[in-house]
CSV table of C-alpha atoms and ligand atoms in Angstrom, one decimal:
chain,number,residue,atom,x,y,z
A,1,UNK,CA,0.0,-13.2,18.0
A,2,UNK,CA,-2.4,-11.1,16.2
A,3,UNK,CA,-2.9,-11.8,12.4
A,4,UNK,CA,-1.8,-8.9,9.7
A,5,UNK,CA,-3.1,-8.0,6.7
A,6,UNK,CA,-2.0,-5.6,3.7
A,7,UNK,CA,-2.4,-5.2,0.1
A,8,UNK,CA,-0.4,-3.3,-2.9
A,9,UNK,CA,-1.9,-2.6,-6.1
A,10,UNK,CA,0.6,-3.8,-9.5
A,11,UNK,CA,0.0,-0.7,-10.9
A,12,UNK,CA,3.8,0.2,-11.5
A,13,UNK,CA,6.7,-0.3,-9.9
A,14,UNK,CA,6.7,0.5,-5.9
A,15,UNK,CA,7.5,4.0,-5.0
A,16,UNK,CA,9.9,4.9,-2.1
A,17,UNK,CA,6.5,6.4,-0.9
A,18,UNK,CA,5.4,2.5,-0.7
A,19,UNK,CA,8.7,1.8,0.8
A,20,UNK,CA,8.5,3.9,3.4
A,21,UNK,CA,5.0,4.3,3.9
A,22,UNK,CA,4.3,0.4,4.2
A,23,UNK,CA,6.6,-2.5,2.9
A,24,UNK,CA,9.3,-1.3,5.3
A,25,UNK,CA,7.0,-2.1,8.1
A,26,UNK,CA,5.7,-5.2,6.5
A,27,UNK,CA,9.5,-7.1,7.1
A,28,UNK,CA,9.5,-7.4,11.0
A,29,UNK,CA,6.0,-7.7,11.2
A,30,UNK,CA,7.1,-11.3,9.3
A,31,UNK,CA,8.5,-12.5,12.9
A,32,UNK,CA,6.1,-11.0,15.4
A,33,UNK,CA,2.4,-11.5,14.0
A,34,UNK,CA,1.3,-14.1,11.5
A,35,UNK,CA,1.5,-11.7,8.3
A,36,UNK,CA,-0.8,-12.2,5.2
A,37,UNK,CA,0.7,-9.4,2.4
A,38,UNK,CA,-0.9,-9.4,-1.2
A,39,UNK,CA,-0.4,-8.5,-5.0
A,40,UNK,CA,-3.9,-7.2,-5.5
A,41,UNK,CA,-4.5,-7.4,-9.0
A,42,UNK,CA,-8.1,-7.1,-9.0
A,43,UNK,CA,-8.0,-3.7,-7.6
A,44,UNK,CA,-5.6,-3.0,-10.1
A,45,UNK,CA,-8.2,-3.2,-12.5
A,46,UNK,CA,-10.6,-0.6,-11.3
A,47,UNK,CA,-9.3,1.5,-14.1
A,48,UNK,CA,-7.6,0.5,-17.3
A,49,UNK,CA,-4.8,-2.0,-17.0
A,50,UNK,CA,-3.3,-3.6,-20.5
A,51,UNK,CA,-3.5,-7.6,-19.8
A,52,UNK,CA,0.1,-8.1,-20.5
A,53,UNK,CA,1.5,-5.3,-18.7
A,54,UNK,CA,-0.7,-6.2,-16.1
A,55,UNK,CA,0.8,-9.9,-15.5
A,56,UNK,CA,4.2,-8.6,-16.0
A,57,UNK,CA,3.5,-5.7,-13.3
A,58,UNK,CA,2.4,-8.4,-10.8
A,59,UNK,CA,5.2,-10.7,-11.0
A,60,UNK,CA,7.6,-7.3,-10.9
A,61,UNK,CA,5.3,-6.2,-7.2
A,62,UNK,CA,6.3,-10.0,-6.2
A,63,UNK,CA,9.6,-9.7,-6.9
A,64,UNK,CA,10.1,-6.6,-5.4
A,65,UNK,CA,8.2,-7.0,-1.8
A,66,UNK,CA,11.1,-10.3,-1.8
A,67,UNK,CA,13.7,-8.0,-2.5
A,68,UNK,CA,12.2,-5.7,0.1
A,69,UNK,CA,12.7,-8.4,2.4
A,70,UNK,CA,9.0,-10.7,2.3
A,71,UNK,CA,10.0,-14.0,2.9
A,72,UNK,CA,7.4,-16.4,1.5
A,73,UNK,CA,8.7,-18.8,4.1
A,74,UNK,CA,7.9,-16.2,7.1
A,75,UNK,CA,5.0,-14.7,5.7
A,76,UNK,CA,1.8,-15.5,3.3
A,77,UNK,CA,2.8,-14.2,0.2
A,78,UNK,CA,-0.1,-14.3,-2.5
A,79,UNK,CA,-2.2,-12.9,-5.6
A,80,UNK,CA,-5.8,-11.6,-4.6
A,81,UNK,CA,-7.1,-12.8,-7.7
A,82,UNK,CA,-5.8,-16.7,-6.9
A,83,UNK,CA,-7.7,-16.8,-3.7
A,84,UNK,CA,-11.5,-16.4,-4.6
A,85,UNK,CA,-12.6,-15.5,-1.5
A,86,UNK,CA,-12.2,-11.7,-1.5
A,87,UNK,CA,-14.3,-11.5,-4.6
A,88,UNK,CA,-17.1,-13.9,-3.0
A,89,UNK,CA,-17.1,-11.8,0.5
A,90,UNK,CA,-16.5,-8.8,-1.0
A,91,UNK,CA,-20.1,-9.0,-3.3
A,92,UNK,CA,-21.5,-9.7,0.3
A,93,UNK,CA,-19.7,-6.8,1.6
A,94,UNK,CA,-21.7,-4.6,-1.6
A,95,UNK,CA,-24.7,-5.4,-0.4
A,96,UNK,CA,-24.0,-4.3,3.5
A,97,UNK,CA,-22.0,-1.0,2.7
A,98,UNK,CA,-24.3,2.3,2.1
A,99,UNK,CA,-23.9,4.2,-1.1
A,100,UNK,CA,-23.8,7.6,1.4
A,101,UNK,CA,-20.8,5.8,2.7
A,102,UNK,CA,-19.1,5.4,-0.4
A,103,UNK,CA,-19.6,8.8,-1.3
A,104,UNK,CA,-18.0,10.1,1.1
A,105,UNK,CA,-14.3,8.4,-0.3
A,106,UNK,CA,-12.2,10.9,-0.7
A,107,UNK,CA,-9.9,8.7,-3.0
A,108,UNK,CA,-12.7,7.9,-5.8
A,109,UNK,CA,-13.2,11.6,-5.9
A,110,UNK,CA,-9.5,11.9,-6.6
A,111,UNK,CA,-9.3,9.3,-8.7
A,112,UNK,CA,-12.5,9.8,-10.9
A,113,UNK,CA,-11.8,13.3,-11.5
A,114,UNK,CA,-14.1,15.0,-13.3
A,115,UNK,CA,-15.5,12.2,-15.2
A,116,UNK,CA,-17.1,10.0,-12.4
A,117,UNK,CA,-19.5,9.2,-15.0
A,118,UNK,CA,-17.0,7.5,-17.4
A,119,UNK,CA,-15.7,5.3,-14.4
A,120,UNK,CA,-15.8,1.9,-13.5
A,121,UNK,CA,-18.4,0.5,-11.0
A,122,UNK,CA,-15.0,-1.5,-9.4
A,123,UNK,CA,-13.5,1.3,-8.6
A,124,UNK,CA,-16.7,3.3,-6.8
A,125,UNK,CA,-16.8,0.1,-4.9
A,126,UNK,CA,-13.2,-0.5,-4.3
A,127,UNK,CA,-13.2,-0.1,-0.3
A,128,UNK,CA,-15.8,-2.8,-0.3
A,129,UNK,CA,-13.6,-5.4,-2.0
A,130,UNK,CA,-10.8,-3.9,0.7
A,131,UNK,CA,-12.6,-4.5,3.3
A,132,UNK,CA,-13.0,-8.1,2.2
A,133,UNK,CA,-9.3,-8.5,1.9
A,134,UNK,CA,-9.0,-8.2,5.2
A,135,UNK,CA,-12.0,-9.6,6.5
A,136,UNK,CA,-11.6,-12.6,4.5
A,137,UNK,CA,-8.7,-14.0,6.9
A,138,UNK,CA,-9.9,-11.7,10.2
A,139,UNK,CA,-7.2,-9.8,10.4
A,140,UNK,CA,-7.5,-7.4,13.0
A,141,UNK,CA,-4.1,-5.3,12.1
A,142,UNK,CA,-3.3,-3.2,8.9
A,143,UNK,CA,0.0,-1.7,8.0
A,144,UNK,CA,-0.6,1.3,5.9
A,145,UNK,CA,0.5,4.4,4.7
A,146,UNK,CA,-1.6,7.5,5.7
A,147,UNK,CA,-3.9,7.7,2.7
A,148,UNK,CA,-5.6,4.3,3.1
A,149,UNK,CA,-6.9,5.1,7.1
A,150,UNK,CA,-10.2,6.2,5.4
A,151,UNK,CA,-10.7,3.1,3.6
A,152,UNK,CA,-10.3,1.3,7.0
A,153,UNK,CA,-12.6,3.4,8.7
A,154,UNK,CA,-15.2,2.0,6.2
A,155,UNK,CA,-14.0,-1.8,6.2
A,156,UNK,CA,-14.4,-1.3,10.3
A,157,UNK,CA,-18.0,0.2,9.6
A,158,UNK,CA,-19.0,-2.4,7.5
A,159,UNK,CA,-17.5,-5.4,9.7
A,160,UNK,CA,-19.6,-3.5,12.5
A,161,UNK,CA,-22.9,-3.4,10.4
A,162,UNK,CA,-23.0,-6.9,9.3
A,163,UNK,CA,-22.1,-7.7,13.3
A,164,UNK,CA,-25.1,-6.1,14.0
A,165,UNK,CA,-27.8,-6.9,11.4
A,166,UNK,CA,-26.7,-10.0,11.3
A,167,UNK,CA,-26.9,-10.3,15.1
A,168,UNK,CA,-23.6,-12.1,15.4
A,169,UNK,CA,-20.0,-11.1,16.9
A,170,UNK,CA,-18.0,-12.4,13.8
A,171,UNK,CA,-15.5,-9.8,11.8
A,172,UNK,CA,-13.2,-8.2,14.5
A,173,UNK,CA,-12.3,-4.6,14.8
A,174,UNK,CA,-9.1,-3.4,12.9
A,175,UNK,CA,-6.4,-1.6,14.0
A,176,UNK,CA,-4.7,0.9,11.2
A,177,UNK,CA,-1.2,0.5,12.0
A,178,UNK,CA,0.2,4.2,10.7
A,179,UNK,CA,3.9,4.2,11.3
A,180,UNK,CA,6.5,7.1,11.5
A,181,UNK,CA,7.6,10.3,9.5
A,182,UNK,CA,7.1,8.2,6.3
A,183,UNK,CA,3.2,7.7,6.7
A,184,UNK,CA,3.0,10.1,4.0
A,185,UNK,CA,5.9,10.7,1.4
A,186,UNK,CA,5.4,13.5,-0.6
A,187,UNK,CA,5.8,14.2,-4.5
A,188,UNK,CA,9.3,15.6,-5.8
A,189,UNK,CA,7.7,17.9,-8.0
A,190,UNK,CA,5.2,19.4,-5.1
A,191,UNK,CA,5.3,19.1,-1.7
A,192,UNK,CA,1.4,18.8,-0.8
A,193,UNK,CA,0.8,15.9,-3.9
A,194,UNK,CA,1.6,12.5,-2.1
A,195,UNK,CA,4.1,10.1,-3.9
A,196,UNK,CA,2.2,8.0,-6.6
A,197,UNK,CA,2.9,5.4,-9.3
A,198,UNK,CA,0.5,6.7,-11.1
A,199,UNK,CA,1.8,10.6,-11.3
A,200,UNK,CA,2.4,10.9,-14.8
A,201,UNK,CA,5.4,12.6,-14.2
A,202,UNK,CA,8.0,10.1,-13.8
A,203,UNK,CA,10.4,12.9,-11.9
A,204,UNK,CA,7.7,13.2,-8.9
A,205,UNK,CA,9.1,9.8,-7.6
A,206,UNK,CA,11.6,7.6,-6.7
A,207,UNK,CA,10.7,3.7,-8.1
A,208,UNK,CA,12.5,1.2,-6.1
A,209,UNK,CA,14.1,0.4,-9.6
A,210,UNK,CA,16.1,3.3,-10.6
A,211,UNK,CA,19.7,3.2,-10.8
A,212,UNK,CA,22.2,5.5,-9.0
A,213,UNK,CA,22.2,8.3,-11.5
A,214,UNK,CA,18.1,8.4,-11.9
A,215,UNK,CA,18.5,8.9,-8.1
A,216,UNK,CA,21.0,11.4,-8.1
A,217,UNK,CA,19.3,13.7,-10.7
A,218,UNK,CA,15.9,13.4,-9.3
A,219,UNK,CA,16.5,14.2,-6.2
A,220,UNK,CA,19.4,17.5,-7.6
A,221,UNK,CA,16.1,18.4,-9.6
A,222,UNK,CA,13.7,18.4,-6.5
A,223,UNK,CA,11.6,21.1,-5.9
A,224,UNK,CA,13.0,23.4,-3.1
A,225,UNK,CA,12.8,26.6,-2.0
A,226,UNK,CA,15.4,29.5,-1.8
A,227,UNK,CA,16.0,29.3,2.4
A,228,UNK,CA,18.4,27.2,4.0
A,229,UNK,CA,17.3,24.0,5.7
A,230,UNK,CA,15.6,25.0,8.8
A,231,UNK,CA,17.5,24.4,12.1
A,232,UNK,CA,14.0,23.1,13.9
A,233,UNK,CA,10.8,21.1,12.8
A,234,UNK,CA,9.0,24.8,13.5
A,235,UNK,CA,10.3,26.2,10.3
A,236,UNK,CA,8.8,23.6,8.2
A,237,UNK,CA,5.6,25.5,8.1
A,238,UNK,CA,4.4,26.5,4.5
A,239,UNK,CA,7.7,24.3,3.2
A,240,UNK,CA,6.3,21.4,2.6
A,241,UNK,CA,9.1,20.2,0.3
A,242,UNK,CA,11.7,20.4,3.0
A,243,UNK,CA,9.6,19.3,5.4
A,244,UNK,CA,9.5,16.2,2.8
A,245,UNK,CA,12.8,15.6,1.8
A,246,UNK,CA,14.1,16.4,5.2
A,247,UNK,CA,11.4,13.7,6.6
A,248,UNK,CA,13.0,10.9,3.4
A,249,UNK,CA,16.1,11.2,4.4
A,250,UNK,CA,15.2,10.7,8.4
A,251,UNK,CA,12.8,7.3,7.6
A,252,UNK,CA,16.0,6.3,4.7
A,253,UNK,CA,18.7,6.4,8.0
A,254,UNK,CA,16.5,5.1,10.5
A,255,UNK,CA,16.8,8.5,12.6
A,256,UNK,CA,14.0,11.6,13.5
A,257,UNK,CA,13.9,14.4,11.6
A,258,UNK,CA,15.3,16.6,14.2
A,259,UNK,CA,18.2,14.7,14.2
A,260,UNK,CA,18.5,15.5,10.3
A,261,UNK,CA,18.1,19.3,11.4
A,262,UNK,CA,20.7,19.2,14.1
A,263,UNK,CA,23.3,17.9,11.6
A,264,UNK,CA,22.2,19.6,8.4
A,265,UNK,CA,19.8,22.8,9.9
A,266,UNK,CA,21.2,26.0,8.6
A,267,UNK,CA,22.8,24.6,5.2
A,268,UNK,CA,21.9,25.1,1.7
A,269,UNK,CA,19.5,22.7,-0.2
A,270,UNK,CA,23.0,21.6,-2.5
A,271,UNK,CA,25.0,20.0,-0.1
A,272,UNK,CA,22.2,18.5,1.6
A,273,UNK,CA,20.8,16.9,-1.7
A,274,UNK,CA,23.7,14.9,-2.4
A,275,UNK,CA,24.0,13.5,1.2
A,276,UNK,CA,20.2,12.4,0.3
A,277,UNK,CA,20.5,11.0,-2.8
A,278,UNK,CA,23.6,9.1,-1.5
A,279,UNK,CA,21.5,7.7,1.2
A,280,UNK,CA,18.7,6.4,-1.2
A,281,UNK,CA,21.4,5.0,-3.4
A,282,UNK,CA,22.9,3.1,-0.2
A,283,UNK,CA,19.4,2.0,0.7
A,284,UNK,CA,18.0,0.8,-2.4
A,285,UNK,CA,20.1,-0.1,-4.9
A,286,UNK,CA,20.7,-3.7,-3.5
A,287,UNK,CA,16.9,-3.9,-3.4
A,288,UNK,CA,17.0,-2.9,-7.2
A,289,UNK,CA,19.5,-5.5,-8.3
A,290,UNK,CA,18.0,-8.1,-6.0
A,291,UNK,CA,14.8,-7.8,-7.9
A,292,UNK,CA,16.3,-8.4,-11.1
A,293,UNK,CA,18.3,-11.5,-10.1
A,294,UNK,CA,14.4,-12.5,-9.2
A,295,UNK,CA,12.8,-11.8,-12.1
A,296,UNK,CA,15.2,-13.8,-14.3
A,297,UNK,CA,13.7,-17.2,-12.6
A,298,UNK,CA,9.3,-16.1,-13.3
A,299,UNK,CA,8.5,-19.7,-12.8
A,300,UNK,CA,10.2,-19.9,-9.3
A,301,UNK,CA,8.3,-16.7,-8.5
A,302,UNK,CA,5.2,-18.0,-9.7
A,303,UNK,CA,5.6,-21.5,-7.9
A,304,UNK,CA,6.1,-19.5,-4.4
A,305,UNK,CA,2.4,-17.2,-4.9
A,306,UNK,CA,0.9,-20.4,-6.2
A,307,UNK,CA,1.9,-21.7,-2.2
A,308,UNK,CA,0.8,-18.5,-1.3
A,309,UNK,CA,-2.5,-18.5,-2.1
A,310,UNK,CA,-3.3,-22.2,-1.2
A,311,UNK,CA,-2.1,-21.2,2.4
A,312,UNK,CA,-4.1,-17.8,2.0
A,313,UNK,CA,-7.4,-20.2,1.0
A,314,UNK,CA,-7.2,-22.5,3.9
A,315,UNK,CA,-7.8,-19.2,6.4
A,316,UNK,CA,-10.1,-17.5,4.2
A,317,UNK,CA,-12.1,-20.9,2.8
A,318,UNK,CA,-14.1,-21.1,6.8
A,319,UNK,CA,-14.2,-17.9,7.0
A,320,UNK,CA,-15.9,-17.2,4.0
A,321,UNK,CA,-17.8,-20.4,4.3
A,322,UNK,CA,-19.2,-19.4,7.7
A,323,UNK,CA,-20.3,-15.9,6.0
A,324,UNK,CA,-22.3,-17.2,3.8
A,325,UNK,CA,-24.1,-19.4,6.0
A,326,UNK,CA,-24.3,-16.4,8.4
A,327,UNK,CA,-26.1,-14.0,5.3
A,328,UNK,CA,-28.7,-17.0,4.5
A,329,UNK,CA,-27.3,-19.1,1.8
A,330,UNK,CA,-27.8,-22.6,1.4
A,331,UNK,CA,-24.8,-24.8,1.7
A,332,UNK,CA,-23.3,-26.0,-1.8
A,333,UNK,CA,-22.6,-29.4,-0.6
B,417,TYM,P1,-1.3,1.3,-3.0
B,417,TYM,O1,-0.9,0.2,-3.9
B,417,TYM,O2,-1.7,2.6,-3.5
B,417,TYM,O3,-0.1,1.5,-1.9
B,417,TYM,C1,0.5,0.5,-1.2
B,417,TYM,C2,0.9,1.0,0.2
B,417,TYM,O4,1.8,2.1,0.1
B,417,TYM,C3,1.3,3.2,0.8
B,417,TYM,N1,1.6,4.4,0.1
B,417,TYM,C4,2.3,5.4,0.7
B,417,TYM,N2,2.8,5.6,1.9
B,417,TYM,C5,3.4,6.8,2.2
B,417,TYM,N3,3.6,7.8,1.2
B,417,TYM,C6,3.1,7.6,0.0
B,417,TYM,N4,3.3,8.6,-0.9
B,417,TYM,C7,2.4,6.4,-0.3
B,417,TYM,N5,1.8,6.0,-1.5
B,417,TYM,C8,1.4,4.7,-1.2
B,417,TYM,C9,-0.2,3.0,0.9
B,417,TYM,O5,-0.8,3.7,2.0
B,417,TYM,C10,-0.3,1.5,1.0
B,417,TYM,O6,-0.2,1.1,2.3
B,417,TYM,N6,-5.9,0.2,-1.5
B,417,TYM,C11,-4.5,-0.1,-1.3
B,417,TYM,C12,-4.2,-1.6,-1.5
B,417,TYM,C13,-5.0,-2.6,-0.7
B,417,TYM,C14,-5.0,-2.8,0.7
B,417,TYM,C15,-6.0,-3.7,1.0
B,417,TYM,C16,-4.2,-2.2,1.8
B,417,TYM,C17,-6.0,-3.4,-1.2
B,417,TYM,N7,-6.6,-4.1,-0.1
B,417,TYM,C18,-6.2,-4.2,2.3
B,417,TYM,C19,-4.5,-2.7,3.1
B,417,TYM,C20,-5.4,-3.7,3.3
B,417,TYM,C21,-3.7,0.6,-2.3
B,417,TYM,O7,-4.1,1.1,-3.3
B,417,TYM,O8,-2.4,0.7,-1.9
């Protein structure tokens, strides 16, 4: 059994891009691997996050990776900021990644803009508090969506340079595990934008909370183009938006895309909407209400991360204890 790490941020509610992309593939990792999944607040706060909003958010991500399917009995189900760990291996981690490495992130360009300046110090080093997430517990696989395999790249580089100038064999190699037409779930509004939380327009995604007619009317208002739906995978090419919704409503009914052509190649955009949107309605609307019938018990919710992250800091405690000592620091007791 091979231990399994992965992280989402409490930044808004999840996106069917996070769906798809990764807490799908979380669930039946639960019962093969031993499977460490976290709230990671402290990310979250790499840029602004209003201290309210910010606890509410995290107890909503909670609630909805259980509704998802998590099982705090089957998995390690936790808050990063409750396990202290990632923050202490993660300063060791900033002193063993390169700047020229970090500058290379394609996400902090994103996400900086134009005003790297003006941003935080967190957020430049963000990868290097990733790569202690997993680190921390020596995971060695990491379900993901597409955009995070550059981030792993660098926690691999810095496991491997600590490995070497420390002289030791201690933080394994991870394996990215990148799964199916979902690895990348595009906007609704534009086809080559990836799904966010953070788009501020609210009609570029579905959130895992939206109710049947939200659904419906984002999806009617998607952007398309003018052709029919192809009848083969070759026509996507410069359509990225049927590519995408074509690509939903595969990874939504557990089939290929080419299986959506067969059936649907050839018709107009209409028709083919409403089977989507019923699909996602299907799918997620017992998620939705099962996340509400959570949240009306926060204490329960709160008891179950607090077990969580105790079970989370028995792995991470040696670990951690045993990179310290490794890096030259005197024992504390
Ligand atoms: P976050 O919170 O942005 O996203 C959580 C997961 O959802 C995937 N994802 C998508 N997949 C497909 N299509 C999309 N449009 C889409 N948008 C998001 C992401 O790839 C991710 O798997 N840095 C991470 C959180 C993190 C983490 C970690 C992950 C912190 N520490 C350690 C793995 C291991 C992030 O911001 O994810």
């Amino acid at each position: 059994m091979s231990r399994v790490f992965s992280g989402i941020q409490p930044s808004g509610v999840p996106t069917l891009g996070n769906y798809l992309g990764a807490i799908r593939n979380w669930v039946p990792l639960q019962d093969t691997q031993e499977a460490i999944y976290c709230v990671v607040d402290m990310h979250a706060i790499t840029v602004w996050q209003d201290p309210a909003e910010l606890r509410r958010q995290t107890r909503e991500m909670a609630a909805a990776l259980i509704a998802c399917g998590l099982d705090p009995k089957r998995c390690i189900l936790f808050v990063q900021s409750h396990v202290r760990a990632h923050a202490e291996l993660a300063w060791i981690f900033n002193c063993v990644a390169r700047l020229g490495w970090l500058n290379r992130m394609t996400q902090f360009k994103d996400k900086a803009g134009k005003n790297q300046e003006a941003s935080s110090a967190g957020l430049y080093v963000y990868p290097n508090l990733m790569a202690a997430d997993i680190h921390v517990y020596h995971a060695t696989k990491v379900p993901v969506g597409d955009d995070q395999k550059q981030h792993l790249e660098l926690a691999n580089d810095i496991g491997q340079k600590f490995n070497h100038d420390y002289g030791v064999d201690f933080f394994p190699t991870i394996e990215p595990l990148i799964q199916g037409v979902a690895a990348r779930v595009m906007s609704l509004r534009d086809g080559t934008k990836k799904m966010s939380k953070s788009d501020p327009s609210d009609q570029s995604r579905i959130n895992l909370t939206d109710d049947a007619d939200t659904i419906a009317l984002k999806i009617r208002r998607a952007k398309t183009d003018p052709e029919p739906l192809p009848e083969h995978q070759s026509g996507f090419e410069n359509r990225p938006e049927a590519r995408n919704l074509v690509g939903i409503l595969a990874a939504i009914t557990g089939t290929l895309p080419e299986n959506v052509l067969r059936e649907h190649g050839g018709q107009g955009f209409g028709a083919f909407k409403n089977t989507l949107a019923d699909a996602l309605v299907a799918h997620l609307s017992p998620i939705a209400a099962e996340m509400t019938r959570l949240l009306e018990d926060p204490a329960a919710l709160d008891a179950a991360l607090r077990i969580g992250a105790d079970r989370a800091s028995e792995i991470a405690e040696p670990i951690v204890a045993k990179a310290r000592d490794i890096v030259g620091f005197l024992p504390s007791r």
